[in-house]
Amino acid sequence: MTPVEKLQLKNAAMRVLHAPGGPLSQKGSRPMAQPSASNAAWTGGTKSAASKALLEMTLVFDMSLSQEKVRAAGADIISALKNADEIFRNVRCNVVWWHSDEKILHEVAAAPMIQMGRSFEGWEQNLQKKRLGILMDDLKKFQARARLLIVVTNETEVFEDAKLLHDSLNPFLYHRLILVTPSGLMTGRQLLAKCSGMLCSKND
């Protein structure tokens, strides 16, 4: 990512978190950092309420991309977000490996592992054509807790599944979504507008 693209990503991510209902909105509540070992006594040795309030985010990596591209994108995204706000210094990071319409795998990964590229060891590129609607339907079901979702992909076409995509983005996913594509960033709102326009043209 270029410096301009990193700045655009930071700004887009902060707009998501500051949006109504977001963790940084005036009505939202900023997640608390976990207490350090030096002041852990007040937790009584149990899991604190603060740890439950950490920001949860999801990164999706399109397996059609090369390992070199996803490693670079992962490092750039984590570093850009860490520089955006202290809220990104300690997050729960979900990773989704988008193999195909039939195979979408979810796991939890430490942000430093993504930034250092270790999460991409054993990467197996899959050039099979995929549909955004299938992915968004999956994310809506299984990543609903994430307050920010970033998808690194080549796929931006909505022709085949505009209705599924439209329904999957609503009512909340489009608020939290950012796509990182070879041609630049696309927000969830822009993607929703794109598939809405496609549905309108079909109905005319």
GROMACS .gro file of C-alpha atoms in nm:
model
  204
    1MET     CA    1   0.000   0.000   0.000
    2THR     CA    2   0.119   0.349  -0.079
    3PRO     CA    3   0.138   0.617   0.193
    4VAL     CA    4  -0.179   0.770   0.048
    5GLU     CA    5  -0.362   0.435   0.061
    6LYS     CA    6  -0.251   0.382   0.422
    7LEU     CA    7  -0.387   0.725   0.511
    8GLN     CA    8  -0.714   0.644   0.333
    9LEU     CA    9  -0.739   0.318   0.526
   10LYS     CA   10  -0.676   0.491   0.858
   11ASN     CA   11  -0.941   0.753   0.781
   12ALA     CA   12  -1.193   0.492   0.664
   13ALA     CA   13  -1.137   0.277   0.974
   14MET     CA   14  -1.179   0.574   1.206
   15ARG     CA   15  -1.503   0.673   1.029
   16VAL     CA   16  -1.634   0.321   1.095
   17LEU     CA   17  -1.547   0.336   1.464
   18HIS     CA   18  -1.684   0.691   1.507
   19ALA     CA   19  -2.011   0.613   1.330
   20PRO     CA   20  -2.329   0.601   1.543
   21GLY     CA   21  -2.317   0.289   1.756
   22GLY     CA   22  -1.945   0.246   1.697
   23PRO     CA   23  -1.701   0.203   1.987
   24LEU     CA   24  -1.563   0.556   1.941
   25SER     CA   25  -1.893   0.734   1.880
   26GLN     CA   26  -2.022   0.981   2.135
   27LYS     CA   27  -2.283   0.730   2.242
   28GLY     CA   28  -2.044   0.436   2.222
   29SER     CA   29  -1.791   0.331   2.479
   30ARG     CA   30  -1.421   0.302   2.410
   31PRO     CA   31  -1.302  -0.051   2.485
   32MET     CA   32  -1.072  -0.061   2.785
   33ALA     CA   33  -0.718  -0.191   2.768
   34GLN     CA   34  -0.632  -0.506   2.959
   35PRO     CA   35  -0.459  -0.439   3.290
   36SER     CA   36  -0.087  -0.505   3.299
   37ALA     CA   37   0.072  -0.761   3.529
   38SER     CA   38   0.174  -0.483   3.768
   39ASN     CA   39  -0.186  -0.383   3.839
   40ALA     CA   40  -0.358  -0.718   3.784
   41ALA     CA   41  -0.429  -0.763   4.152
   42TRP     CA   42  -0.760  -0.578   4.127
   43THR     CA   43  -0.891  -0.846   3.888
   44GLY     CA   44  -0.867  -1.108   4.158
   45GLY     CA   45  -0.687  -1.340   3.918
   46THR     CA   46  -0.998  -1.377   3.702
   47LYS     CA   47  -1.079  -1.258   3.353
   48SER     CA   48  -1.156  -0.888   3.385
   49ALA     CA   49  -1.449  -0.699   3.237
   50ALA     CA   50  -1.192  -0.487   3.054
   51SER     CA   51  -1.067  -0.788   2.858
   52LYS     CA   52  -1.421  -0.857   2.741
   53ALA     CA   53  -1.450  -0.500   2.609
   54LEU     CA   54  -1.156  -0.518   2.369
   55LEU     CA   55  -1.219  -0.409   2.011
   56GLU     CA   56  -1.297  -0.707   1.790
   57MET     CA   57  -1.205  -0.679   1.423
   58THR     CA   58  -1.193  -0.918   1.128
   59LEU     CA   59  -0.949  -0.942   0.839
   60VAL     CA   60  -1.048  -1.142   0.531
   61PHE     CA   61  -0.784  -1.261   0.285
   62ASP     CA   62  -0.878  -1.372  -0.066
   63MET     CA   63  -0.687  -1.690  -0.149
   64SER     CA   64  -0.679  -1.591  -0.517
   65LEU     CA   65  -0.408  -1.338  -0.431
   66SER     CA   66  -0.041  -1.428  -0.415
   67GLN     CA   67   0.131  -1.488  -0.083
   68GLU     CA   68   0.351  -1.185  -0.147
   69LYS     CA   69   0.049  -0.957  -0.187
   70VAL     CA   70  -0.138  -1.078   0.122
   71ARG     CA   71   0.174  -1.067   0.341
   72ALA     CA   72   0.236  -0.707   0.235
   73ALA     CA   73  -0.131  -0.614   0.277
   74GLY     CA   74  -0.149  -0.772   0.623
   75ALA     CA   75   0.161  -0.587   0.742
   76ASP     CA   76   0.043  -0.255   0.596
   77ILE     CA   77  -0.307  -0.286   0.745
   78ILE     CA   78  -0.191  -0.368   1.098
   79SER     CA   79   0.076  -0.095   1.100
   80ALA     CA   80  -0.167   0.165   0.958
   81LEU     CA   81  -0.432   0.084   1.216
   82LYS     CA   82  -0.186   0.090   1.506
   83ASN     CA   83  -0.085   0.439   1.397
   84ALA     CA   84  -0.448   0.547   1.366
   85ASP     CA   85  -0.558   0.519   1.730
   86GLU     CA   86  -0.458   0.353   2.055
   87ILE     CA   87  -0.772   0.138   2.036
   88PHE     CA   88  -0.586  -0.079   1.782
   89ARG     CA   89  -0.294  -0.147   2.017
   90ASN     CA   90  -0.476  -0.439   2.177
   91VAL     CA   91  -0.749  -0.602   1.970
   92ARG     CA   92  -0.910  -0.938   1.916
   93CYS     CA   93  -0.826  -1.015   1.555
   94ASN     CA   94  -1.031  -1.269   1.361
   95VAL     CA   95  -0.891  -1.394   1.030
   96VAL     CA   96  -1.104  -1.536   0.751
   97TRP     CA   97  -0.941  -1.737   0.472
   98TRP     CA   98  -1.162  -1.703   0.162
   99HIS     CA   99  -1.079  -2.011  -0.047
  100SER     CA  100  -1.399  -2.051  -0.249
  101ASP     CA  101  -1.777  -2.024  -0.227
  102GLU     CA  102  -1.777  -2.362  -0.052
  103LYS     CA  103  -1.474  -2.310   0.172
  104ILE     CA  104  -1.450  -2.008   0.402
  105LEU     CA  105  -1.240  -2.072   0.713
  106HIS     CA  106  -1.240  -1.866   1.034
  107GLU     CA  107  -0.975  -1.847   1.305
  108VAL     CA  108  -0.831  -1.610   1.565
  109ALA     CA  109  -0.480  -1.474   1.511
  110ALA     CA  110  -0.257  -1.232   1.698
  111ALA     CA  111  -0.210  -0.903   1.514
  112PRO     CA  112   0.174  -0.924   1.543
  113MET     CA  113   0.165  -1.264   1.367
  114ILE     CA  114  -0.022  -1.103   1.078
  115GLN     CA  115   0.210  -0.804   1.072
  116MET     CA  116   0.521  -1.025   1.066
  117GLY     CA  117   0.374  -1.250   0.798
  118ARG     CA  118   0.376  -1.569   1.002
  119SER     CA  119   0.002  -1.617   0.959
  120PHE     CA  120   0.059  -1.667   0.585
  121GLU     CA  121   0.305  -1.954   0.607
  122GLY     CA  122   0.187  -2.245   0.395
  123TRP     CA  123  -0.026  -2.016   0.178
  124GLU     CA  124  -0.190  -2.204  -0.110
  125GLN     CA  125  -0.316  -1.975  -0.383
  126ASN     CA  126  -0.658  -2.063  -0.529
  127LEU     CA  127  -0.756  -1.884  -0.849
  128GLN     CA  128  -1.114  -2.015  -0.844
  129LYS     CA  129  -1.376  -1.746  -0.914
  130LYS     CA  130  -1.579  -1.653  -0.607
  131ARG     CA  131  -1.888  -1.448  -0.527
  132LEU     CA  132  -1.892  -1.155  -0.287
  133GLY     CA  133  -2.250  -1.228  -0.186
  134ILE     CA  134  -2.154  -1.571  -0.050
  135LEU     CA  135  -1.869  -1.418   0.151
  136MET     CA  136  -2.083  -1.137   0.294
  137ASP     CA  137  -2.358  -1.379   0.389
  138ASP     CA  138  -2.098  -1.584   0.576
  139LEU     CA  139  -1.950  -1.278   0.751
  140LYS     CA  140  -2.296  -1.158   0.854
  141LYS     CA  141  -2.359  -1.493   1.022
  142PHE     CA  142  -2.022  -1.562   1.183
  143GLN     CA  143  -1.848  -1.224   1.229
  144ALA     CA  144  -2.138  -1.014   1.357
  145ARG     CA  145  -1.945  -0.921   1.673
  146ALA     CA  146  -1.663  -0.757   1.478
  147ARG     CA  147  -1.683  -0.377   1.482
  148LEU     CA  148  -1.452  -0.343   1.181
  149LEU     CA  149  -1.416  -0.582   0.886
  150ILE     CA  150  -1.142  -0.540   0.624
  151VAL     CA  151  -1.148  -0.760   0.313
  152VAL     CA  152  -0.833  -0.792   0.100
  153THR     CA  153  -0.956  -0.911  -0.239
  154ASN     CA  154  -0.963  -0.894  -0.617
  155GLU     CA  155  -1.337  -0.957  -0.621
  156THR     CA  156  -1.562  -0.651  -0.655
  157GLU     CA  157  -1.816  -0.765  -0.916
  158VAL     CA  158  -2.178  -0.790  -0.801
  159PHE     CA  159  -2.353  -0.898  -1.121
  160GLU     CA  160  -2.433  -1.259  -1.032
  161ASP     CA  161  -2.554  -1.213  -0.676
  162ALA     CA  162  -2.660  -0.852  -0.628
  163LYS     CA  163  -2.970  -0.948  -0.429
  164LEU     CA  164  -2.780  -1.178  -0.190
  165LEU     CA  165  -2.507  -0.919  -0.152
  166HIS     CA  166  -2.757  -0.641  -0.082
  167ASP     CA  167  -2.938  -0.849   0.180
  168SER     CA  168  -2.612  -0.960   0.343
  169LEU     CA  169  -2.474  -0.607   0.374
  170ASN     CA  170  -2.790  -0.495   0.552
  171PRO     CA  171  -2.869  -0.400   0.820
  172PHE     CA  172  -2.525  -0.357   0.981
  173LEU     CA  173  -2.242  -0.510   0.779
  174TYR     CA  174  -2.203  -0.226   0.531
  175HIS     CA  175  -2.144   0.018   0.820
  176ARG     CA  176  -1.835  -0.175   0.931
  177LEU     CA  177  -1.684  -0.293   0.603
  178ILE     CA  178  -1.378  -0.180   0.407
  179LEU     CA  179  -1.250  -0.358   0.094
  180VAL     CA  180  -0.883  -0.332  -0.002
  181THR     CA  181  -0.856  -0.397  -0.376
  182PRO     CA  182  -0.587  -0.354  -0.643
  183SER     CA  183  -0.771  -0.044  -0.766
  184GLY     CA  184  -0.798   0.113  -0.419
  185LEU     CA  185  -1.029   0.113  -0.119
  186MET     CA  186  -1.402   0.057  -0.134
  187THR     CA  187  -1.625   0.114   0.168
  188GLY     CA  188  -1.924  -0.098   0.257
  189ARG     CA  189  -2.150   0.195   0.175
  190GLN     CA  190  -2.000   0.219  -0.173
  191LEU     CA  191  -2.042  -0.155  -0.226
  192LEU     CA  192  -2.405  -0.135  -0.110
  193ALA     CA  193  -2.470   0.154  -0.349
  194LYS     CA  194  -2.314  -0.047  -0.630
  195CYS     CA  195  -2.535  -0.351  -0.579
  196SER     CA  196  -2.842  -0.131  -0.519
  197GLY     CA  197  -2.780   0.032  -0.854
  198MET     CA  198  -2.745  -0.310  -1.014
  199LEU     CA  199  -3.079  -0.423  -0.866
  200CYS     CA  200  -3.251  -0.104  -0.987
  201SER     CA  201  -3.121  -0.155  -1.343
  202LYS     CA  202  -3.249  -0.513  -1.341
  203ASN     CA  203  -3.594  -0.397  -1.235
  204ASP     CA  204  -3.619  -0.128  -1.505
   0.00000   0.00000   0.00000
